[in-house]
C-alpha cells in the first residue's frame, strides 16, 4: 500500500499561508501541557467573568476546530472542503445542559441539519449525542437496571420520541445518522435505544449508526451479538468505530467503585481491538455498514489494504473514513484525493457554549502520544515547501 499521508501539498491545499501559520503556532502551543492547563483556566475565567475575549477565541482556536457559530456560518467551510471531495458532518457541539427545553432544541437542531443535508450533496451524514436528547442520570439508571419513577418514565418516553423523530426524518431524507458513544455506565441504555431504531429504520440500507468505542475490551463481542440478532431478525447495522474519548474518567470510576475497568490494558490492546473490529465489519459488509472514525495512520492504511484485498471499491458507500475538522488533514484530504469516501466532523455552536468541546480537543491532543508532534511535523514540512 503506497504511503499517501506524507503529501502535505494535498493535505493543506485549502489553507492560506496565514491559516497555515495559525495552525502551526496553535499546535505548537497545544504540544505544551502546562500551557494548555493555564490557557484552559484563563479562558474559563474570562468567559465566566464576561470579559471580551470571544473575538480572540474565535480568531484562534475556535476557527481552527469549528466551522462557525451556526449552520449558515459553516457553509463556506462545507463548500470549500467538498471542492476537494471531503464531505461534512455538522456536529452541534454544545455540551452539558440538562433541561428539557435544551433537549428539545437539540432535537430541532438535528432535524434542521437533516433537512439542510437533504439539500446538499456535501452533507450525506448527520450526528447527535445521546445526552443531547436526555439526562445522563436517566440513561445511567436504565443501564443499571433500576426502575424509573412515573415521572422518569414519562421523561424517558420523551427521549425515545426524540430519537424516533430524528431517525424517521433521516430515513425519509436518506441521510445517515451517527449516534455518538459516551461513558460505559450509561451506554447500555443508549445501545438498546439505538438498536430499537435500527430495527425500525435499518430495513435495507443502514440509516442509523451506533458508535463503538474500542478502547473498551467488550465492544467487539457486543457487535458480534448485535450482528447475530440483526441477521436473525432481518435488519442491517450501521457502526461507527472510534478508539474512544473518556479513558481517564472510565479508569478513575472503576478504581473508585471497585469494578474491573472496561478499558483495554494498554494502547497496543486498544489498537488490536480496533483493527480486529475493522476487519470483522469489512468482512461482513453485506449486513454492516462502516464509518471509520480515526486519526491513526496505521489503521487507515490497514482499512485501505483490506478494502483492496476484499475487492471493496474505494467509493463504496458502505465504507466511510472520518476525522475531526482541524485535525489530521493529511489523512482526510489524501484519502479523498485517492477516491475514498471521507467526511469531516464539523463542530459548530455559540463560542461560549462550544468551549467545553474545544478544551477537550486541546487536552486530547496533549494526551494522545505523537498526535500533536505529527501534526506539527507536517505543518512544518508544508511551511518549508511553501518557503514561508
Protein backbone atom coordinates (compact mmCIF):
# COMPACT_ATOMS: atom_id res chain seq x y z
CA UNK A 1 0.00 0.00 0.00
CA UNK A 2 1.63 3.33 -1.07
CA UNK A 3 2.31 5.81 1.74
CA UNK A 4 -0.03 8.63 0.77
CA UNK A 5 -0.24 10.62 4.01
CA UNK A 6 3.10 12.42 3.57
CA UNK A 7 1.70 14.63 0.80
CA UNK A 8 1.40 17.99 2.58
CA UNK A 9 0.53 19.90 -0.59
CA UNK A 10 -2.74 17.95 -0.84
CA UNK A 11 -3.25 17.87 2.94
CA UNK A 12 -3.14 21.66 3.38
CA UNK A 13 -4.35 22.76 -0.06
CA UNK A 14 -7.28 24.69 1.47
CA UNK A 15 -5.12 26.64 3.92
CA UNK A 16 -3.82 30.07 3.02
CA UNK A 17 -0.30 30.93 4.23
CA UNK A 18 -1.74 32.81 7.21
CA UNK A 19 -4.06 29.90 8.12
CA UNK A 20 -1.13 27.51 7.88
CA UNK A 21 0.87 29.75 10.23
CA UNK A 22 -2.03 29.90 12.69
CA UNK A 23 -2.34 26.10 12.67
CA UNK A 24 1.41 25.71 13.20
CA UNK A 25 1.52 28.04 16.23
CA UNK A 26 -1.71 26.60 17.63
CA UNK A 27 -0.36 23.04 17.63
CA UNK A 28 2.94 24.31 18.99
CA UNK A 29 1.05 25.75 21.99
CA UNK A 30 -1.12 22.64 22.37
CA UNK A 31 2.03 20.50 22.50
CA UNK A 32 2.91 22.13 25.84
CA UNK A 33 0.76 20.53 28.59
CA UNK A 34 1.29 23.25 31.26
CA UNK A 35 0.32 25.89 28.69
CA UNK A 36 -2.92 24.01 27.88
CA UNK A 37 -3.80 23.85 31.59
CA UNK A 38 -3.10 27.56 32.12
CA UNK A 39 -4.91 28.51 28.90
CA UNK A 40 -7.94 26.41 29.86
CA UNK A 41 -8.20 28.00 33.31
CA UNK A 42 -7.69 31.53 31.94
CA UNK A 43 -10.27 31.01 29.17
CA UNK A 44 -12.89 29.63 31.58
CA UNK A 45 -12.30 32.53 33.96
CA UNK A 46 -12.53 35.14 31.19
CA UNK A 47 -15.75 33.69 29.76
CA UNK A 48 -17.41 33.27 33.17
CA UNK A 49 -16.44 36.83 34.08
CA UNK A 50 -17.90 38.02 30.75
CA UNK A 51 -14.58 39.53 29.69
CA UNK A 52 -14.47 40.49 25.99
CA UNK A 53 -12.39 37.52 24.79
CA UNK A 54 -14.79 35.86 22.34
CA UNK A 55 -13.21 37.65 19.37
CA UNK A 56 -9.75 36.38 20.33
CA UNK A 57 -11.02 32.83 20.85
CA UNK A 58 -12.97 32.99 17.59
CA UNK A 59 -9.94 34.07 15.55
CA UNK A 60 -7.63 31.40 17.01
CA UNK A 61 -8.72 28.07 18.45
CA UNK A 62 -12.44 28.31 17.53
CA UNK A 63 -11.97 28.97 13.82
CA UNK A 64 -9.37 26.19 13.61
CA UNK A 65 -11.51 23.46 15.20
CA UNK A 66 -15.07 24.71 14.45
CA UNK A 67 -16.99 25.54 11.30
CA UNK A 68 -18.88 28.51 12.74
CA UNK A 69 -21.49 29.63 15.27
CA UNK A 70 -24.48 28.32 13.25
CA UNK A 71 -25.27 26.22 10.18
CA UNK A 72 -25.15 29.11 7.71
CA UNK A 73 -21.84 30.22 9.16
CA UNK A 74 -20.42 26.75 8.31
CA UNK A 75 -21.34 26.90 4.60
CA UNK A 76 -18.01 28.32 3.30
CA UNK A 77 -16.13 25.56 5.17
CA UNK A 78 -18.52 22.85 3.89
CA UNK A 79 -18.33 24.08 0.29
CA UNK A 80 -14.54 24.52 0.22
CA UNK A 81 -13.93 21.01 1.63
CA UNK A 82 -16.41 19.46 -0.79
CA UNK A 83 -14.47 21.01 -3.67
CA UNK A 84 -11.71 18.60 -2.53
CA UNK A 85 -14.21 15.69 -2.24
CA UNK A 86 -14.36 15.85 1.56
CA UNK A 87 -17.93 15.77 2.91
CA UNK A 88 -19.09 17.33 6.20
CA UNK A 89 -20.91 16.02 9.26
CA UNK A 90 -22.31 19.07 11.04
CA UNK A 91 -21.98 18.49 14.78
CA UNK A 92 -23.86 20.79 17.17
CA UNK A 93 -21.22 20.71 19.92
CA UNK A 94 -22.96 22.36 22.86
CA UNK A 95 -22.46 20.12 25.90
CA UNK A 96 -23.53 19.68 29.49
CA UNK A 97 -27.01 21.24 29.51
CA UNK A 98 -29.71 19.18 31.20
CA UNK A 99 -33.06 20.90 30.70
CA UNK A 100 -35.99 19.55 28.70
CA UNK A 101 -36.00 22.78 26.69
CA UNK A 102 -32.37 22.17 25.69
CA UNK A 103 -33.08 18.55 24.69
CA UNK A 104 -36.00 19.70 22.51
CA UNK A 105 -33.83 22.43 20.99
CA UNK A 106 -31.02 19.90 20.28
CA UNK A 107 -33.55 17.63 18.54
CA UNK A 108 -34.89 20.55 16.48
CA UNK A 109 -31.32 21.49 15.58
CA UNK A 110 -30.63 17.91 14.42
CA UNK A 111 -33.86 17.83 12.37
CA UNK A 112 -32.85 21.14 10.80
CA UNK A 113 -29.41 19.72 9.93
CA UNK A 114 -31.01 16.65 8.31
CA UNK A 115 -33.25 18.89 6.18
CA UNK A 116 -30.21 21.07 5.43
CA UNK A 117 -28.21 17.94 4.49
CA UNK A 118 -31.00 16.74 2.21
CA UNK A 119 -30.39 19.80 0.02
CA UNK A 120 -26.60 19.47 -0.08
CA UNK A 121 -24.64 16.54 -1.51
CA UNK A 122 -21.71 17.66 0.63
CA UNK A 123 -23.59 16.62 3.83
CA UNK A 124 -24.68 12.96 3.49
CA UNK A 125 -24.46 12.29 7.26
CA UNK A 126 -25.80 13.86 10.48
CA UNK A 127 -24.96 13.19 14.14
CA UNK A 128 -26.17 13.60 17.71
CA UNK A 129 -25.07 12.66 21.24
CA UNK A 130 -27.37 10.55 23.46
CA UNK A 131 -27.03 13.10 26.28
CA UNK A 132 -28.04 15.81 23.83
CA UNK A 133 -31.52 14.24 23.89
CA UNK A 134 -31.86 13.24 27.57
CA UNK A 135 -30.32 13.42 31.03
CA UNK A 136 -27.19 11.38 31.73
CA UNK A 137 -28.66 10.13 35.02
CA UNK A 138 -31.68 8.74 33.18
CA UNK A 139 -29.50 6.67 30.83
CA UNK A 140 -27.40 5.56 33.80
CA UNK A 141 -30.42 4.47 35.85
CA UNK A 142 -31.80 2.45 32.93
CA UNK A 143 -28.35 0.94 32.20
CA UNK A 144 -28.06 -0.18 35.83
CA UNK A 145 -31.49 -1.86 35.66
CA UNK A 146 -33.16 0.42 38.20
CA UNK A 147 -36.89 1.05 37.93
CA UNK A 148 -37.99 4.50 36.81
CA UNK A 149 -40.45 6.59 38.79
CA UNK A 150 -43.59 7.50 36.88
CA UNK A 151 -42.14 10.95 36.16
CA UNK A 152 -38.84 9.46 34.96
CA UNK A 153 -40.69 7.03 32.69
CA UNK A 154 -42.50 9.96 31.08
CA UNK A 155 -39.15 11.71 30.68
CA UNK A 156 -37.63 8.58 29.09
CA UNK A 157 -40.58 8.32 26.72
CA UNK A 158 -39.70 11.83 25.52
CA UNK A 159 -36.08 10.74 24.94
CA UNK A 160 -37.33 7.79 22.85
CA UNK A 161 -39.64 10.13 20.91
CA UNK A 162 -36.71 12.48 20.13
CA UNK A 163 -34.62 9.58 18.79
CA UNK A 164 -37.57 8.39 16.74
CA UNK A 165 -38.31 11.81 15.23
CA UNK A 166 -34.70 12.21 14.12
CA UNK A 167 -34.27 8.66 12.76
CA UNK A 168 -37.63 8.81 10.95
CA UNK A 169 -36.68 12.03 9.13
CA UNK A 170 -33.19 10.67 8.38
CA UNK A 171 -34.84 7.62 6.76
CA UNK A 172 -37.22 9.82 4.75
CA UNK A 173 -34.40 12.06 3.53
CA UNK A 174 -31.86 9.23 3.06
CA UNK A 175 -29.37 10.94 5.40
CA UNK A 176 -27.29 8.60 7.56
CA UNK A 177 -27.43 9.41 11.28
CA UNK A 178 -24.48 8.70 13.60
CA UNK A 179 -25.23 8.37 17.32
CA UNK A 180 -22.13 9.10 19.40
CA UNK A 181 -20.83 6.86 22.18
CA UNK A 182 -20.46 8.08 25.77
CA UNK A 183 -19.43 6.76 29.20
CA UNK A 184 -19.77 3.00 29.80
CA UNK A 185 -22.08 3.31 32.80
CA UNK A 186 -24.81 4.90 30.69
CA UNK A 187 -24.05 3.23 27.35
CA UNK A 188 -26.21 0.08 27.73
CA UNK A 189 -29.40 2.16 27.65
CA UNK A 190 -28.10 4.15 24.67
CA UNK A 191 -27.19 0.89 22.88
CA UNK A 192 -30.65 -0.58 23.47
CA UNK A 193 -32.35 2.54 22.17
CA UNK A 194 -30.08 2.68 19.13
CA UNK A 195 -30.80 -0.99 18.36
CA UNK A 196 -34.54 -0.30 18.57
CA UNK A 197 -34.06 2.47 15.97
CA UNK A 198 -32.01 0.14 13.74
CA UNK A 199 -34.75 -2.49 13.90
CA UNK A 200 -37.29 0.13 12.84
CA UNK A 201 -35.33 2.12 10.24
CA UNK A 202 -32.44 -0.07 9.00
CA UNK A 203 -34.55 -2.18 6.68
CA UNK A 204 -32.24 -2.45 3.70
CA UNK A 205 -29.61 0.30 3.62
CA UNK A 206 -28.47 1.27 7.16
CA UNK A 207 -29.56 4.76 8.19
CA UNK A 208 -28.90 4.57 11.95
CA UNK A 209 -25.30 4.07 13.12
CA UNK A 210 -24.22 3.27 16.67
CA UNK A 211 -20.72 4.16 17.90
CA UNK A 212 -18.33 1.57 19.31
CA UNK A 213 -15.54 2.98 21.48
CA UNK A 214 -12.87 0.33 21.04
CA UNK A 215 -10.71 1.21 23.98
CA UNK A 216 -13.44 -0.89 25.66
CA UNK A 217 -12.44 -4.56 25.50
CA UNK A 218 -16.08 -5.78 25.39
CA UNK A 219 -17.23 -3.93 22.27
CA UNK A 220 -16.30 -6.48 19.59
CA UNK A 221 -18.26 -9.18 21.45
CA UNK A 222 -21.20 -6.75 21.72
CA UNK A 223 -21.02 -6.13 17.95
CA UNK A 224 -20.97 -9.87 17.16
CA UNK A 225 -24.05 -10.43 19.34
CA UNK A 226 -25.83 -7.46 17.73
CA UNK A 227 -24.90 -8.83 14.30
CA UNK A 228 -26.45 -12.24 15.14
CA UNK A 229 -29.68 -10.56 16.26
CA UNK A 230 -29.72 -8.44 13.09
CA UNK A 231 -29.28 -11.44 10.80
CA UNK A 232 -31.94 -13.40 12.71
CA UNK A 233 -34.47 -10.55 12.76
CA UNK A 234 -33.80 -9.11 9.30
CA UNK A 235 -32.32 -5.66 9.89
CA UNK A 236 -28.95 -4.17 8.95
CA UNK A 237 -26.40 -2.44 11.16
CA UNK A 238 -24.58 0.88 10.88
CA UNK A 239 -21.44 1.15 13.01
CA UNK A 240 -19.04 4.00 13.64
CA UNK A 241 -15.78 2.79 15.18
CA UNK A 242 -13.51 5.04 17.23
CA UNK A 243 -10.84 4.42 19.82
CA UNK A 244 -12.65 6.46 22.49
CA UNK A 245 -12.80 9.71 24.43
CA UNK A 246 -13.33 9.07 28.16
CA UNK A 247 -10.39 6.86 29.17
CA UNK A 248 -9.15 8.67 32.30
CA UNK A 249 -12.71 9.11 33.59
CA UNK A 250 -13.50 5.41 32.96
CA UNK A 251 -10.42 4.15 34.82
CA UNK A 252 -10.90 6.53 37.75
CA UNK A 253 -14.52 5.44 38.23
CA UNK A 254 -13.62 1.73 38.02
CA UNK A 255 -10.95 2.24 40.71
CA UNK A 256 -13.27 4.28 42.88
CA UNK A 257 -16.21 1.82 42.62
CA UNK A 258 -14.05 -1.32 42.72
CA UNK A 259 -15.09 -2.98 39.45
CA UNK A 260 -12.97 -4.21 36.54
CA UNK A 261 -12.02 -1.38 34.22
CA UNK A 262 -13.87 -1.60 30.89
CA UNK A 263 -10.80 -0.08 29.20
CA UNK A 264 -8.16 -2.18 27.40
CA UNK A 265 -4.96 -2.71 29.40
CA UNK A 266 -2.80 -0.54 27.12
CA UNK A 267 -2.70 1.26 23.77
CA UNK A 268 -1.44 -1.84 21.93
CA UNK A 269 -4.52 -3.78 23.12
CA UNK A 270 -6.80 -0.91 22.03
CA UNK A 271 -5.14 -0.78 18.60
CA UNK A 272 -5.56 -4.55 18.20
CA UNK A 273 -9.22 -4.35 19.26
CA UNK A 274 -9.83 -1.52 16.76
CA UNK A 275 -8.14 -3.37 13.91
CA UNK A 276 -9.91 -6.69 14.62
CA UNK A 277 -13.29 -4.91 14.73
CA UNK A 278 -12.45 -3.12 11.48
CA UNK A 279 -11.65 -6.46 9.84
CA UNK A 280 -14.81 -8.14 11.19
CA UNK A 281 -17.00 -5.39 9.72
CA UNK A 282 -15.25 -5.22 6.34
CA UNK A 283 -15.72 -8.99 6.04
CA UNK A 284 -19.45 -8.57 6.75
CA UNK A 285 -20.29 -5.55 4.61
CA UNK A 286 -23.43 -7.23 3.26
CA UNK A 287 -25.13 -6.59 6.60
CA UNK A 288 -22.95 -3.98 8.36
CA UNK A 289 -22.01 -0.51 7.05
CA UNK A 290 -18.98 1.24 8.48
CA UNK A 291 -17.84 4.73 9.45
CA UNK A 292 -14.13 4.59 10.43
CA UNK A 293 -13.53 7.45 12.85
CA UNK A 294 -9.77 7.51 13.23
CA UNK A 295 -6.76 9.81 13.36
CA UNK A 296 -4.47 6.78 13.29
CA UNK A 297 -2.47 6.38 10.09
CA UNK A 298 -1.79 2.65 10.57
CA UNK A 299 -5.48 1.84 10.97
CA UNK A 300 -6.26 3.93 7.89
CA UNK A 301 -3.63 2.08 5.84
CA UNK A 302 -4.97 -1.24 7.17
CA UNK A 303 -8.51 -0.32 6.07
CA UNK A 304 -7.24 0.66 2.61
CA UNK A 305 -5.29 -2.60 2.30
CA UNK A 306 -8.22 -4.72 3.43
CA UNK A 307 -10.59 -2.96 1.04
CA UNK A 308 -8.17 -3.77 -1.78
CA UNK A 309 -7.78 -7.41 -0.64
CA UNK A 310 -11.56 -7.87 -0.34
CA UNK A 311 -12.27 -6.12 -3.67
CA UNK A 312 -14.28 -3.35 -1.98
CA UNK A 313 -14.46 -0.30 -4.22
CA UNK A 314 -12.83 2.83 -2.77
CA UNK A 315 -16.07 4.78 -3.12
CA UNK A 316 -18.39 2.00 -1.81
CA UNK A 317 -20.97 3.93 0.23
CA UNK A 318 -20.86 1.26 2.96
CA UNK A 319 -17.38 2.45 4.00
CA UNK A 320 -16.59 5.99 5.13
CA UNK A 321 -13.48 7.45 6.75
CA UNK A 322 -13.90 10.33 9.20
CA UNK A 323 -11.73 12.79 11.10
CA UNK A 324 -12.40 15.92 13.13
CA UNK A 325 -12.26 19.32 11.47
CA UNK A 326 -8.94 20.99 12.26
CA UNK A 327 -7.12 17.69 12.78
CA UNK A 328 -5.43 15.06 10.59
CA UNK A 329 -5.90 16.90 7.29
CA UNK A 330 -3.06 14.76 5.93
CA UNK A 331 -5.32 11.70 6.34
CA UNK A 332 -8.64 13.26 5.24
CA UNK A 333 -7.57 15.12 2.13
CA UNK A 334 -5.13 12.49 0.86
CA UNK A 335 -7.75 9.73 1.28
CA UNK A 336 -10.29 11.87 -0.61
CA UNK A 337 -7.67 12.65 -3.27
CA UNK A 338 -7.29 8.89 -3.80
CA UNK A 339 -11.04 8.35 -4.23
CA UNK A 340 -12.17 7.16 -0.78
CA UNK A 341 -15.34 8.39 0.96
CA UNK A 342 -14.26 10.93 3.59
CA UNK A 343 -16.25 13.15 5.94
CA UNK A 344 -15.01 15.67 8.46
CA UNK A 345 -16.92 16.18 11.72
CA UNK A 346 -17.54 19.94 11.69
CA UNK A 347 -18.44 21.21 15.20
CA UNK A 348 -20.45 24.42 15.48
CA UNK A 349 -22.32 26.48 18.07
CA UNK A 350 -22.01 29.71 20.05
CA UNK A 351 -18.38 30.34 21.08
CA UNK A 352 -19.04 30.24 24.82
CA UNK A 353 -21.17 27.09 24.61
CA UNK A 354 -18.65 25.21 22.48
CA UNK A 355 -15.71 25.88 24.84
CA UNK A 356 -16.05 22.56 26.77
CA UNK A 357 -15.68 20.77 23.42
CA UNK A 358 -12.66 22.89 22.41
CA UNK A 359 -10.97 22.37 25.78
CA UNK A 360 -11.43 18.60 25.42
CA UNK A 361 -9.87 18.76 21.95
CA UNK A 362 -6.83 20.63 23.31
CA UNK A 363 -6.44 18.24 26.25
CA UNK A 364 -6.90 15.23 23.99
CA UNK A 365 -4.14 16.44 21.68
CA UNK A 366 -1.71 16.75 24.58
CA UNK A 367 -2.57 13.29 25.92
CA UNK A 368 -2.56 11.28 22.66
CA UNK A 369 1.02 10.14 22.18
CA UNK A 370 2.52 11.58 19.00
CA UNK A 371 -0.68 13.24 17.70
CA UNK A 372 0.44 16.85 18.13
CA UNK A 373 4.07 16.23 17.15
CA UNK A 374 2.89 14.55 13.93
CA UNK A 375 0.59 17.50 13.10
CA UNK A 376 3.46 19.89 13.82
CA UNK A 377 5.93 17.96 11.67
CA UNK A 378 3.56 18.00 8.69
CA UNK A 379 2.71 21.70 9.11
CA UNK A 380 6.42 22.47 9.33
CA UNK A 381 7.09 20.46 6.15
CA UNK A 382 4.38 22.39 4.29
CA UNK A 383 5.77 25.73 5.54
CA UNK A 384 9.16 24.72 4.15
CA UNK A 385 7.61 23.56 0.86
CA UNK A 386 5.90 26.96 0.51
CA UNK A 387 9.07 28.73 1.72
CA UNK A 388 7.16 30.59 4.46
